[in-house]
mmCIF file of C-alpha atoms in Angstrom:
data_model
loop_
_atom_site.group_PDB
_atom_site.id
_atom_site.type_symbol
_atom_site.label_atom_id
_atom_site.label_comp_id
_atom_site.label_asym_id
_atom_site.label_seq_id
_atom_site.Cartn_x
_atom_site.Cartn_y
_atom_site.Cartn_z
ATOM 1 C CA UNK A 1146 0.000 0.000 0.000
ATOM 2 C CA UNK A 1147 1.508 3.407 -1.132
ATOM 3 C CA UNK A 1148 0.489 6.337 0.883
ATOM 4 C CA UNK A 1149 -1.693 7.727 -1.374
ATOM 5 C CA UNK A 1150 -3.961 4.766 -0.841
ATOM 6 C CA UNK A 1151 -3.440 4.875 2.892
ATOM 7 C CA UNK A 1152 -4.391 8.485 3.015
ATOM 8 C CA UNK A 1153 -7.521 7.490 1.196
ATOM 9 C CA UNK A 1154 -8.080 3.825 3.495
ATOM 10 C CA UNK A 1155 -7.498 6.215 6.943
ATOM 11 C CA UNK A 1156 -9.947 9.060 5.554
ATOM 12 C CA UNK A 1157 -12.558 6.232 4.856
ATOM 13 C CA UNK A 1158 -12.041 4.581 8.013
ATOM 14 C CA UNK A 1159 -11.936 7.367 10.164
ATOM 15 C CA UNK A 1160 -15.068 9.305 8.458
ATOM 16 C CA UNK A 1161 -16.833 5.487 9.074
ATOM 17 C CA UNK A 1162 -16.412 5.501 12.384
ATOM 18 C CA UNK A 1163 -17.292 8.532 12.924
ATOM 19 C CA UNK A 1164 -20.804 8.259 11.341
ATOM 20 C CA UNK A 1165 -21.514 5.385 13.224
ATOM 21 C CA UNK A 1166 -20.292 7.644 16.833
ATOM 22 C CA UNK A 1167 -18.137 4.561 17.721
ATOM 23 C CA UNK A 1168 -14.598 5.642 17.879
ATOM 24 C CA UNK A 1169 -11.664 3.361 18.183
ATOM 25 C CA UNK A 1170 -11.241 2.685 21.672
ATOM 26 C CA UNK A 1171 -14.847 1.694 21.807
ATOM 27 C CA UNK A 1172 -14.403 -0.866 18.696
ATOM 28 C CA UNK A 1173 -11.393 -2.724 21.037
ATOM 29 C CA UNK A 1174 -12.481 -2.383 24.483
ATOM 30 C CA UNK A 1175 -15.450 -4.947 25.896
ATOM 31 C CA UNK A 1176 -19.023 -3.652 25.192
ATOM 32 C CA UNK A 1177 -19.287 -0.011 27.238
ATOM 33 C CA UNK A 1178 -15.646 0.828 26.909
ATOM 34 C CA UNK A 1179 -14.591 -0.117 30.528
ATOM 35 C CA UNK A 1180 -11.109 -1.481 30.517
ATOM 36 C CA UNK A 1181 -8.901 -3.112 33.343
ATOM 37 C CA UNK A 1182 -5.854 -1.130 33.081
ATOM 38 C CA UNK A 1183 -2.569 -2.783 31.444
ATOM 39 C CA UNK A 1184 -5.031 -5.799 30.017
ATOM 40 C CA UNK A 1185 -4.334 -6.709 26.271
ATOM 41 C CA UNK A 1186 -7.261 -6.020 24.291
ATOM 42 C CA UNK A 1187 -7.926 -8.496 22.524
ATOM 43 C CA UNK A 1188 -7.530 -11.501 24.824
ATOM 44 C CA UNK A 1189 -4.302 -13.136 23.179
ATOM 45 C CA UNK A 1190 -4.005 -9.895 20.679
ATOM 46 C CA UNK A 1191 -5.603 -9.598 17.246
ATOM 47 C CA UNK A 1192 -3.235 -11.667 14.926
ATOM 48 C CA UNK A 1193 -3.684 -11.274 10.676
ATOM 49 C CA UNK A 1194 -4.331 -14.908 9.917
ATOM 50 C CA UNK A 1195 -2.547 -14.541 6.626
ATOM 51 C CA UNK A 1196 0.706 -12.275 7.794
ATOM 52 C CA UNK A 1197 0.564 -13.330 11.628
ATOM 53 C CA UNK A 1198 1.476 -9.844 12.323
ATOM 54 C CA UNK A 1199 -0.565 -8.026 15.245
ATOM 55 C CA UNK A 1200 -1.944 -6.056 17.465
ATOM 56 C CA UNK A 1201 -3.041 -5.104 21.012
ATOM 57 C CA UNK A 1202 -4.464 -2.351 22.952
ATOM 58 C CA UNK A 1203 -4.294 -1.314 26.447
ATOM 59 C CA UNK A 1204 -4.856 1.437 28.824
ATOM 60 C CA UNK A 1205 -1.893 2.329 31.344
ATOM 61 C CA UNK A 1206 -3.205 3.613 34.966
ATOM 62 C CA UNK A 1207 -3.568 7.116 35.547
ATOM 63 C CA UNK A 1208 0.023 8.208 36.272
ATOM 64 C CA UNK A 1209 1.671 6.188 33.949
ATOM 65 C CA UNK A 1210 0.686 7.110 30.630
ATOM 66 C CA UNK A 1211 0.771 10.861 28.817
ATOM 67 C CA UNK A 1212 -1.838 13.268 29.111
ATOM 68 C CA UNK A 1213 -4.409 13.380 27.037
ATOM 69 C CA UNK A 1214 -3.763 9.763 26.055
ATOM 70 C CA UNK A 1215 -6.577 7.184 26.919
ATOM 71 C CA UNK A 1216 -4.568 4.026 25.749
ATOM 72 C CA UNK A 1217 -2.346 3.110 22.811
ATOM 73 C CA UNK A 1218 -2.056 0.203 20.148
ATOM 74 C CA UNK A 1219 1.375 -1.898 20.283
ATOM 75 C CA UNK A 1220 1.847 -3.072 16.940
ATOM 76 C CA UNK A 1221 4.259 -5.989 15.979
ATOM 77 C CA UNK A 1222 5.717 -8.116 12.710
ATOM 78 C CA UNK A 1223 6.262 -11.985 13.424
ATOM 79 C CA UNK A 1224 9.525 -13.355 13.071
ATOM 80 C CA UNK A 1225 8.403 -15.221 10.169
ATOM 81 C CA UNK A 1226 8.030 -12.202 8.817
ATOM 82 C CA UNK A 1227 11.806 -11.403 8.796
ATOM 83 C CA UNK A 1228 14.827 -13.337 7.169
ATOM 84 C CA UNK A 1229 14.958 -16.378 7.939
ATOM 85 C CA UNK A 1230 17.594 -17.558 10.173
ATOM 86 C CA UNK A 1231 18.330 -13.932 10.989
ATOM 87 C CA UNK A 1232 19.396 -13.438 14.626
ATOM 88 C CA UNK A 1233 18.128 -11.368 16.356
ATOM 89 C CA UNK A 1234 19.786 -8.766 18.120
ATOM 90 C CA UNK A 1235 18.702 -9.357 21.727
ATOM 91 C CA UNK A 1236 16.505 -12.320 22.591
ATOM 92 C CA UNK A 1237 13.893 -12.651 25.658
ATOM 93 C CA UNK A 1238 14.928 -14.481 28.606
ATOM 94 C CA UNK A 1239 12.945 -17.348 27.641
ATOM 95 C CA UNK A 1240 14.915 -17.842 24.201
ATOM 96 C CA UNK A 1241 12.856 -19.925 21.456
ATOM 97 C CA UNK A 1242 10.874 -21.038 24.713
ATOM 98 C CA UNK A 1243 9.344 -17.296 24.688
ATOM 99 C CA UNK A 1244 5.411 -17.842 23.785
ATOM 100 C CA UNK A 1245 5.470 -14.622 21.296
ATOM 101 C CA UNK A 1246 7.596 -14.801 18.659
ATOM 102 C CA UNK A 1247 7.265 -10.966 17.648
ATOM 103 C CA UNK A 1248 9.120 -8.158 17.233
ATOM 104 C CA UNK A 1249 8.010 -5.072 18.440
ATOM 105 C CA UNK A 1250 7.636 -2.339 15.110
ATOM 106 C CA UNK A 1251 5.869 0.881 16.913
ATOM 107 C CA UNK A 1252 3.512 1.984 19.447
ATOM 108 C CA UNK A 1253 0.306 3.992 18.437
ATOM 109 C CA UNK A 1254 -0.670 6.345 21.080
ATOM 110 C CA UNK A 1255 -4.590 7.586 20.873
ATOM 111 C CA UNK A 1256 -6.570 10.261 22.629
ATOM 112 C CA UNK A 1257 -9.727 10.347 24.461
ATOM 113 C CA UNK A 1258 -11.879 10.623 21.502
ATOM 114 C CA UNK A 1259 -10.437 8.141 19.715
ATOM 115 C CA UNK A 1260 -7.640 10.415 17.332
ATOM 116 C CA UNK A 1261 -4.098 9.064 16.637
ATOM 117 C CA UNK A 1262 -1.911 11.633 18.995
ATOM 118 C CA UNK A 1263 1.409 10.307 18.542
ATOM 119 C CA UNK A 1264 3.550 7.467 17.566
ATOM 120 C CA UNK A 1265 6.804 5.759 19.775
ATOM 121 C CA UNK A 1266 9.126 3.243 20.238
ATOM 122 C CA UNK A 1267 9.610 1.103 23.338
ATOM 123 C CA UNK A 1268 12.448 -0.817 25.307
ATOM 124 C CA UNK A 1269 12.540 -4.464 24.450
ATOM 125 C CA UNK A 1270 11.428 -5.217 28.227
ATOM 126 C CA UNK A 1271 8.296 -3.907 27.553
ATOM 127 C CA UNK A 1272 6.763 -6.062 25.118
ATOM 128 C CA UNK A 1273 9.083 -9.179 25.351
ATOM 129 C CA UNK A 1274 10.425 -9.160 22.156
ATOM 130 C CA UNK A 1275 13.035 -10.920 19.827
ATOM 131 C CA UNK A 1276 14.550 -7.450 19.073
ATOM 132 C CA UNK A 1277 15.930 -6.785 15.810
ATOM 133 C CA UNK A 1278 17.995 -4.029 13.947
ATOM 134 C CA UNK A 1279 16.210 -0.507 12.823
ATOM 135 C CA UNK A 1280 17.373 -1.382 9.101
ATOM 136 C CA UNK A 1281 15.804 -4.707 8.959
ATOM 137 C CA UNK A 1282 12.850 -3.209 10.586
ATOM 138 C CA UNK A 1283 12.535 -0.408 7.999
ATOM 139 C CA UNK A 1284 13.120 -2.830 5.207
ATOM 140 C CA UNK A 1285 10.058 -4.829 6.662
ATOM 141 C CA UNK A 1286 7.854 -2.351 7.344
ATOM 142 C CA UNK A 1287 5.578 -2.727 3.892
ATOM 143 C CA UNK A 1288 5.184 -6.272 5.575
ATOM 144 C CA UNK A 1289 2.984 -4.835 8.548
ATOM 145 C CA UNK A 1290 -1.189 -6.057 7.344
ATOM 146 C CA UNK A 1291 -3.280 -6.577 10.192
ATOM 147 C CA UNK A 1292 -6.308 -6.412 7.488
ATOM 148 C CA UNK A 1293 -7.416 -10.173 8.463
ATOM 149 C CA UNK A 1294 -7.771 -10.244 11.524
ATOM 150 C CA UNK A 1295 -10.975 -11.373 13.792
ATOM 151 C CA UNK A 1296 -11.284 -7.592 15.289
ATOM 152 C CA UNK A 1297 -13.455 -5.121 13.768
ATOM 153 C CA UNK A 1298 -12.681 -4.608 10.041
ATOM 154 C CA UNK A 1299 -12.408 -0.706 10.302
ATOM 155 C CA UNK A 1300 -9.329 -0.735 13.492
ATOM 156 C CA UNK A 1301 -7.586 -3.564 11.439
ATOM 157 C CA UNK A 1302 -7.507 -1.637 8.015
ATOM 158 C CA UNK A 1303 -6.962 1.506 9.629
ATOM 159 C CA UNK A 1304 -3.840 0.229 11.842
ATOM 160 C CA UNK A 1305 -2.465 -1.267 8.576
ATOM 161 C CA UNK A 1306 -3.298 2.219 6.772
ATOM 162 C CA UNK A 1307 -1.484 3.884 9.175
ATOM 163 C CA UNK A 1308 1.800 2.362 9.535
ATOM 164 C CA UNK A 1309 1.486 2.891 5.533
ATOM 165 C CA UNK A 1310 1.283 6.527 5.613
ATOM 166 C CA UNK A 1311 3.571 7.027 8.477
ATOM 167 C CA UNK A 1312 6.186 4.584 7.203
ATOM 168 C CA UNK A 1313 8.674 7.340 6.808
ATOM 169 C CA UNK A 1314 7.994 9.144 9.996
ATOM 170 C CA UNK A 1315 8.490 5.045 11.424
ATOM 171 C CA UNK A 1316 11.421 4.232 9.622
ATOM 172 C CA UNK A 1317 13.217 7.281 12.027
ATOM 173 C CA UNK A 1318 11.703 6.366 14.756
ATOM 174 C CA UNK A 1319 13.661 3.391 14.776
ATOM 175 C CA UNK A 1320 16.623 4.692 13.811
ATOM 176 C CA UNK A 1321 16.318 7.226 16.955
ATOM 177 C CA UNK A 1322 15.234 3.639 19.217
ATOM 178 C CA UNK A 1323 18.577 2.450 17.625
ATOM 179 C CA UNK A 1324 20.973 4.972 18.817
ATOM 180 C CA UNK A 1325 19.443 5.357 22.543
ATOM 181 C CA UNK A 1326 19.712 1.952 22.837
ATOM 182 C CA UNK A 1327 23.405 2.551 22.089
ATOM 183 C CA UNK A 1328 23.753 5.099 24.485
ATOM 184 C CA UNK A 1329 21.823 2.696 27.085
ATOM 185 C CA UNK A 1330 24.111 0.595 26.772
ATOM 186 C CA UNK A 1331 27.274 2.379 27.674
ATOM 187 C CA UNK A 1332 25.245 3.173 30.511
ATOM 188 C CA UNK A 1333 23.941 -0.125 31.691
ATOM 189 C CA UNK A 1334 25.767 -3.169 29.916
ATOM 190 C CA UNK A 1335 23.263 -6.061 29.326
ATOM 191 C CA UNK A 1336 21.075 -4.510 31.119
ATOM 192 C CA UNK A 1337 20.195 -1.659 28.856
ATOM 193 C CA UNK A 1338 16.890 -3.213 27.240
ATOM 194 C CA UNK A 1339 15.832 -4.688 30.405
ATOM 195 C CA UNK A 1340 13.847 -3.017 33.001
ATOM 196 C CA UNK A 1341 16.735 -2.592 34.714
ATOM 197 C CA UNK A 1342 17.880 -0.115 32.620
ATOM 198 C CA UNK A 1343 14.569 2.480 33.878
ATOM 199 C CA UNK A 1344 14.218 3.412 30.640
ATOM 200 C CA UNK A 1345 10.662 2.290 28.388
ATOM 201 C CA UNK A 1346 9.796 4.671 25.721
ATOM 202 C CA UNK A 1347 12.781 5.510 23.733
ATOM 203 C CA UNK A 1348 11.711 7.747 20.803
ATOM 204 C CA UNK A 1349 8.117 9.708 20.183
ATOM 205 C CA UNK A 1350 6.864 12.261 17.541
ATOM 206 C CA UNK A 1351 3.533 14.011 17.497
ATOM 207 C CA UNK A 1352 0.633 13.182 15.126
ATOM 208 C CA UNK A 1353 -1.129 15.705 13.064
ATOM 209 C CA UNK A 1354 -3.188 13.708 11.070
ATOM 210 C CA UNK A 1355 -5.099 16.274 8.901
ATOM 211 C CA UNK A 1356 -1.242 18.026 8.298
ATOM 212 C CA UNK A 1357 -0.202 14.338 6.934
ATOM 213 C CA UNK A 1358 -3.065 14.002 5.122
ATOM 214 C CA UNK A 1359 -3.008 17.723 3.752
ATOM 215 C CA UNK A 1360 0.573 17.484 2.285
ATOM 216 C CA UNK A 1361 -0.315 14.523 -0.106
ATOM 217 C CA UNK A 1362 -1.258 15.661 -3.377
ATOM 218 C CA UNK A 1363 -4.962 14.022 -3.263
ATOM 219 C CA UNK A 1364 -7.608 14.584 -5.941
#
């Protein structure tokens, strides 16, 4: 998907929802939008059963998430997804044993009326992932499709638009995870992508949808 047709797959989506007055959070979240706080919504994530990439939402307690934020989307490729027998560069404690096999590709942070706010990148401790390298990431990221999964058709194809017309703004948003990571680990050793280190999100930008959307040359 270029970005023209994301632009066009995000507009529809979001106008969609909108018409229908049930925003995002309240397509995810159990019937009356109440949420347990850190509880992965879906139960066991929404995985593409063609791509086996994903997703999940959840809601951080009040304290530990940004303001203005009422939960965020942790999106992720599969490892079959990458090269195969490409190493990655750090592996979960639990090795092949680890019940995910995912790599982490971006965080999507949303507001309380269901608007895309920002984008970011977390430590590997976070998510328990088989981290791998920005640039085999980046090279991947066309890969993300969460179209097909058994969630509501208008999140899925809007996640996958998304990531589509934001692969750019992705692409250095793991380059910056990259090179704090680095800088981590001349701090803490091993334990720079582990909890240890104190560190969880480690690069953000802002989202201005309609600005996106406005600088595309649509017809």
């Amino acid at each position: 998907m270029n970005a023209t047709d994301a632009a066009y797959t995000v507009i529809e989506t979001v106008t969609q929802m909108a018409q229908e007055q049930r925003p995002l959070m309240l397509r995810v979240l159990p019937e009356g939008g109440e949420s347990n706080f850190w509880t992965h919504y879906p139960k066991g994530d929404a995985r593409d059963a063609k791509t086996k990439s994903r997703w999940y939402y959840h809601v951080h307690a009040p304290g530990s998430r940004d303001e203005g934020e009422h939960g965020h989307f942790h999106l992720f490729l599969h490892r079959t997804q990458l090269p195969k027998g490409f190493e990655p560069t750090v592996w979960p404690p639990q090795g092949e044993d680890c019940k995910a096999h995912v790599t982490h590709l971006v965080g999507l942070s949303i507001d309380t009326i269901g608007i895309p706010r920002a984008w970011f990148t977390v430590n590997r401790f976070v998510t328990n992932e088989f981290l791998f390298p920005a640039d085999v990431m980046i090279e991947h990221l066309p890969d993300f499709n969460v179209d097909q999964t058994k969630e509501d058709d208008l999140v899925n194809r809007f996640v996958t638009a998304m990531v589509a017309l934001y692969r750019e703004e992705i692409a250095e948003l793991l380059r910056q995870r990259d090179l704090r990571h680095a800088e981590l680990v001349v701090e803490h050793g091993d334990k720079a992508y582990e909890k240890q280190s104190g560190v969880e999100v480690l690069s953000q930008i802002p989202i201005d949808l309609d600005a996106k959307i406005s600088s595309l040359d649509l017809e």
